PDB file of C-alpha atoms in Angstrom:
ATOM      1  CA  UNK A1357       0.006  -0.390   0.042  1.00  0.00           C
ATOM      2  CA  UNK A1358       1.408   3.515  -0.771  1.00  0.00           C
ATOM      3  CA  UNK A1359       2.245   5.796   1.820  1.00  0.00           C
ATOM      4  CA  UNK A1360       1.469   9.354   1.905  1.00  0.00           C
ATOM      5  CA  UNK A1361       3.780  12.021   1.365  1.00  0.00           C
ATOM      6  CA  UNK A1362       1.547  14.375   2.856  1.00  0.00           C
ATOM      7  CA  UNK A1363       0.915  12.519   6.150  1.00  0.00           C
ATOM      8  CA  UNK A1364       3.536  10.243   6.699  1.00  0.00           C
ATOM      9  CA  UNK A1365       1.965   8.172   9.338  1.00  0.00           C
ATOM     10  CA  UNK A1366      -0.889   6.996   7.194  1.00  0.00           C
ATOM     11  CA  UNK A1367      -1.337   4.626   4.305  1.00  0.00           C
ATOM     12  CA  UNK A1368      -4.273   5.156   1.793  1.00  0.00           C
ATOM     13  CA  UNK A1369      -5.823   2.256   0.098  1.00  0.00           C
ATOM     14  CA  UNK A1370      -9.009   1.183  -1.611  1.00  0.00           C
ATOM     15  CA  UNK A1371     -11.025  -1.353  -0.119  1.00  0.00           C
ATOM     16  CA  UNK A1372     -11.603  -4.938  -2.055  1.00  0.00           C
ATOM     17  CA  UNK A1373     -14.724  -6.253  -2.531  1.00  0.00           C
ATOM     18  CA  UNK A1374     -14.864  -8.678   0.391  1.00  0.00           C
ATOM     19  CA  UNK A1375     -14.187  -5.774   2.779  1.00  0.00           C
ATOM     20  CA  UNK A1376     -16.684  -3.585   1.318  1.00  0.00           C
ATOM     21  CA  UNK A1377     -19.548  -6.524   0.854  1.00  0.00           C
ATOM     22  CA  UNK A1378     -18.993  -7.307   4.472  1.00  0.00           C
ATOM     23  CA  UNK A1379     -19.376  -3.755   5.864  1.00  0.00           C
ATOM     24  CA  UNK A1380     -21.868  -2.691   3.356  1.00  0.00           C
ATOM     25  CA  UNK A1381     -19.839   0.207   1.947  1.00  0.00           C
ATOM     26  CA  UNK A1382     -20.395   1.856  -1.494  1.00  0.00           C
ATOM     27  CA  UNK A1383     -17.901   0.763  -4.380  1.00  0.00           C
ATOM     28  CA  UNK A1384     -16.169   4.385  -4.377  1.00  0.00           C
ATOM     29  CA  UNK A1385     -14.849   3.569  -0.582  1.00  0.00           C
ATOM     30  CA  UNK A1386     -11.339   4.198   0.161  1.00  0.00           C
ATOM     31  CA  UNK A1387      -9.671   3.742   3.690  1.00  0.00           C
ATOM     32  CA  UNK A1388      -6.568   5.010   5.659  1.00  0.00           C
ATOM     33  CA  UNK A1389      -4.835   3.558   8.405  1.00  0.00           C
ATOM     34  CA  UNK A1390      -3.428   5.633  10.640  1.00  0.00           C
ATOM     35  CA  UNK A1391      -0.435   4.875  13.035  1.00  0.00           C
ATOM     36  CA  UNK A1392      -1.561   6.351  16.171  1.00  0.00           C
ATOM     37  CA  UNK A1393       1.558   5.660  18.093  1.00  0.00           C
ATOM     38  CA  UNK A1394       3.865   7.609  15.819  1.00  0.00           C
ATOM     39  CA  UNK A1395       1.230  10.604  15.838  1.00  0.00           C
ATOM     40  CA  UNK A1396       1.352  10.623  19.370  1.00  0.00           C
ATOM     41  CA  UNK A1397       4.881  10.914  19.723  1.00  0.00           C
ATOM     42  CA  UNK A1398       4.770  13.716  17.510  1.00  0.00           C
ATOM     43  CA  UNK A1399       1.916  15.610  19.484  1.00  0.00           C
ATOM     44  CA  UNK A1400       2.468  18.788  21.290  1.00  0.00           C
ATOM     45  CA  UNK A1401       1.466  18.984  25.154  1.00  0.00           C
ATOM     46  CA  UNK A1402      -1.430  20.909  25.816  1.00  0.00           C
ATOM     47  CA  UNK A1403      -0.903  23.804  28.333  1.00  0.00           C
ATOM     48  CA  UNK A1404      -4.129  24.355  30.817  1.00  0.00           C
ATOM     49  CA  UNK A1405      -5.042  28.324  31.214  1.00  0.00           C
ATOM     50  CA  UNK A1406      -6.821  28.679  34.900  1.00  0.00           C
ATOM     51  CA  UNK A1407      -9.799  30.420  34.713  1.00  0.00           C
ATOM     52  CA  UNK A1408     -10.530  33.015  36.992  1.00  0.00           C
ATOM     53  CA  UNK A1409     -13.400  32.718  39.390  1.00  0.00           C
ATOM     54  CA  UNK A1410     -14.118  36.701  39.000  1.00  0.00           C
ATOM     55  CA  UNK A1411     -15.924  38.281  36.146  1.00  0.00           C
ATOM     56  CA  UNK A1412     -14.367  39.135  33.127  1.00  0.00           C
ATOM     57  CA  UNK A1413     -14.624  42.591  31.462  1.00  0.00           C
ATOM     58  CA  UNK A1414     -15.048  42.664  27.686  1.00  0.00           C
ATOM     59  CA  UNK A1415     -14.268  45.990  25.858  1.00  0.00           C
ATOM     60  CA  UNK A1416     -13.664  46.918  22.053  1.00  0.00           C
ATOM     61  CA  UNK A1417     -10.990  49.058  20.809  1.00  0.00           C
ATOM     62  CA  UNK A1418     -10.745  50.604  17.999  1.00  0.00           C
ATOM     63  CA  UNK A1419      -7.118  52.160  16.661  1.00  0.00           C
ATOM     64  CA  UNK A1420      -7.288  54.444  13.660  1.00  0.00           C
ATOM     65  CA  UNK A1421      -3.831  54.032  11.811  1.00  0.00           C
ATOM     66  CA  UNK A1422      -2.021  54.703   8.443  1.00  0.00           C
ATOM     67  CA  UNK A1423      -3.600  52.282   5.998  1.00  0.00           C
ATOM     68  CA  UNK A1424      -0.281  50.799   5.104  1.00  0.00           C
ATOM     69  CA  UNK A1425       0.391  49.298   8.789  1.00  0.00           C
ATOM     70  CA  UNK A1426       0.149  45.820   9.101  1.00  0.00           C
ATOM     71  CA  UNK A1427      -2.240  44.306  11.226  1.00  0.00           C
ATOM     72  CA  UNK A1428       0.190  42.018  12.929  1.00  0.00           C
ATOM     73  CA  UNK A1429       2.531  44.843  13.671  1.00  0.00           C
ATOM     74  CA  UNK A1430      -0.160  46.539  15.973  1.00  0.00           C
ATOM     75  CA  UNK A1431      -1.501  43.259  17.219  1.00  0.00           C
ATOM     76  CA  UNK A1432       1.788  42.256  18.497  1.00  0.00           C
ATOM     77  CA  UNK A1433       2.447  45.637  20.127  1.00  0.00           C
ATOM     78  CA  UNK A1434      -0.562  45.412  21.924  1.00  0.00           C
ATOM     79  CA  UNK A1435       0.049  42.147  23.015  1.00  0.00           C
ATOM     80  CA  UNK A1436       3.791  42.751  24.152  1.00  0.00           C
ATOM     81  CA  UNK A1437       2.025  45.982  25.975  1.00  0.00           C
ATOM     82  CA  UNK A1438      -0.573  43.823  28.085  1.00  0.00           C
ATOM     83  CA  UNK A1439       2.343  41.414  29.141  1.00  0.00           C
ATOM     84  CA  UNK A1440       4.154  44.451  30.499  1.00  0.00           C
ATOM     85  CA  UNK A1441       1.117  45.841  32.307  1.00  0.00           C
ATOM     86  CA  UNK A1442      -1.068  43.162  33.268  1.00  0.00           C
ATOM     87  CA  UNK A1443      -0.288  40.810  36.224  1.00  0.00           C
ATOM     88  CA  UNK A1444      -2.269  37.581  37.589  1.00  0.00           C
ATOM     89  CA  UNK A1445      -4.910  37.884  35.313  1.00  0.00           C
ATOM     90  CA  UNK A1446      -6.327  36.167  32.288  1.00  0.00           C
ATOM     91  CA  UNK A1447      -6.268  38.424  28.798  1.00  0.00           C
ATOM     92  CA  UNK A1448      -7.138  37.831  25.303  1.00  0.00           C
ATOM     93  CA  UNK A1449      -6.995  39.933  22.804  1.00  0.00           C
ATOM     94  CA  UNK A1450      -9.233  39.062  19.337  1.00  0.00           C
ATOM     95  CA  UNK A1451      -9.185  40.939  16.116  1.00  0.00           C
ATOM     96  CA  UNK A1452     -12.530  42.076  15.143  1.00  0.00           C
ATOM     97  CA  UNK A1453     -12.461  44.489  12.175  1.00  0.00           C
ATOM     98  CA  UNK A1454     -10.142  46.164   9.765  1.00  0.00           C
ATOM     99  CA  UNK A1455     -12.002  48.482   7.732  1.00  0.00           C
ATOM    100  CA  UNK A1456     -11.322  51.348   5.313  1.00  0.00           C
ATOM    101  CA  UNK A1457     -13.583  54.397   4.580  1.00  0.00           C
ATOM    102  CA  UNK A1458     -14.188  55.108   0.799  1.00  0.00           C
ATOM    103  CA  UNK A1459     -13.364  58.811   1.455  1.00  0.00           C
ATOM    104  CA  UNK A1460     -10.489  58.392   3.423  1.00  0.00           C
ATOM    105  CA  UNK A1461      -7.586  56.061   1.538  1.00  0.00           C
ATOM    106  CA  UNK A1462      -4.424  57.238   3.876  1.00  0.00           C
ATOM    107  CA  UNK A1463      -6.241  55.542   7.403  1.00  0.00           C
ATOM    108  CA  UNK A1464      -7.962  52.670   8.220  1.00  0.00           C
ATOM    109  CA  UNK A1465      -9.391  51.129  11.562  1.00  0.00           C
ATOM    110  CA  UNK A1466      -8.361  48.084  13.170  1.00  0.00           C
ATOM    111  CA  UNK A1467     -10.564  46.988  15.968  1.00  0.00           C
ATOM    112  CA  UNK A1468      -9.930  44.402  18.845  1.00  0.00           C
ATOM    113  CA  UNK A1469     -11.756  43.262  21.541  1.00  0.00           C
ATOM    114  CA  UNK A1470      -9.933  43.168  25.217  1.00  0.00           C
ATOM    115  CA  UNK A1471     -10.977  40.385  27.605  1.00  0.00           C
ATOM    116  CA  UNK A1472      -9.643  40.667  30.787  1.00  0.00           C
ATOM    117  CA  UNK A1473     -10.315  38.971  34.284  1.00  0.00           C
ATOM    118  CA  UNK A1474      -8.159  39.184  37.416  1.00  0.00           C
ATOM    119  CA  UNK A1475      -7.504  35.925  39.627  1.00  0.00           C
ATOM    120  CA  UNK A1476      -7.553  37.692  42.529  1.00  0.00           C
ATOM    121  CA  UNK A1477     -10.427  40.069  42.679  1.00  0.00           C
ATOM    122  CA  UNK A1478     -13.305  41.839  40.529  1.00  0.00           C
ATOM    123  CA  UNK A1479     -11.939  44.509  38.107  1.00  0.00           C
ATOM    124  CA  UNK A1480     -13.581  47.972  37.714  1.00  0.00           C
ATOM    125  CA  UNK A1481     -14.250  50.127  35.032  1.00  0.00           C
ATOM    126  CA  UNK A1482     -11.321  52.891  35.639  1.00  0.00           C
ATOM    127  CA  UNK A1483      -8.564  49.816  36.018  1.00  0.00           C
ATOM    128  CA  UNK A1484      -9.510  48.643  32.517  1.00  0.00           C
ATOM    129  CA  UNK A1485     -10.064  52.334  31.169  1.00  0.00           C
ATOM    130  CA  UNK A1486      -6.231  53.249  32.180  1.00  0.00           C
ATOM    131  CA  UNK A1487      -4.934  49.987  30.977  1.00  0.00           C
ATOM    132  CA  UNK A1488      -6.944  50.601  27.157  1.00  0.00           C
ATOM    133  CA  UNK A1489      -5.135  54.401  27.390  1.00  0.00           C
ATOM    134  CA  UNK A1490      -2.128  52.949  28.020  1.00  0.00           C
ATOM    135  CA  UNK A1491      -2.276  50.611  24.972  1.00  0.00           C
ATOM    136  CA  UNK A1492      -3.439  54.002  22.921  1.00  0.00           C
ATOM    137  CA  UNK A1493      -0.085  55.802  24.454  1.00  0.00           C
ATOM    138  CA  UNK A1494       1.987  52.518  23.289  1.00  0.00           C
ATOM    139  CA  UNK A1495       0.160  52.475  19.857  1.00  0.00           C
ATOM    140  CA  UNK A1496       0.608  56.236  19.440  1.00  0.00           C
ATOM    141  CA  UNK A1497       4.434  56.399  20.169  1.00  0.00           C
ATOM    142  CA  UNK A1498       5.151  53.712  17.789  1.00  0.00           C
ATOM    143  CA  UNK A1499       2.448  53.791  14.800  1.00  0.00           C
ATOM    144  CA  UNK A1500       1.220  57.441  15.360  1.00  0.00           C
ATOM    145  CA  UNK A1501      -2.285  55.616  16.005  1.00  0.00           C
ATOM    146  CA  UNK A1502      -5.044  56.753  18.235  1.00  0.00           C
ATOM    147  CA  UNK A1503      -8.101  55.320  19.616  1.00  0.00           C
ATOM    148  CA  UNK A1504     -11.165  56.160  18.103  1.00  0.00           C
TER     149      UNK A1504
END
C-alpha cells in the first residue's frame, strides 16, 4: 500500500470487494490507516490556563492607523504591552474588524476585543480604562495610531 507524502503516518488504499460487501460500503470507498503511536510521539503538550473565579470585562478598542500599517504589527505591540502591564490576570486580545472608508484612503480602523479577568478580585471599569489608555499611548508612540 502506498504511503502518503503529505501525511507520513498514514496509508491510503482502496478497499477490496470482500471488505466492502461485509461492511456494506459503496464501491467508491477508500480507506486510511493511521499509525496512532507515531502520531502521539509527535503530539505537542497541551497547556492548561486556569480560569478566573471573578467576572471578566470585555471591551472593544478601535485604532485609527495609517493604511499601510500591517495588522500584525499593531497586534504584536498591543500584546507585548499587555504582558508588561497586566499581572495575575487572564487576558485575551482578539481581532474584530479592519475597515477602510471610501473617502479616506490614507487611514484605516483596526478593532480589537480586549477580554480581561483578574485572578485576585473583580476589576472596575476605571482600571480597564487605564489599561486601554496605556495601550493607546504605546500605539501612538510607535505607529502614530489613535483610539477612536
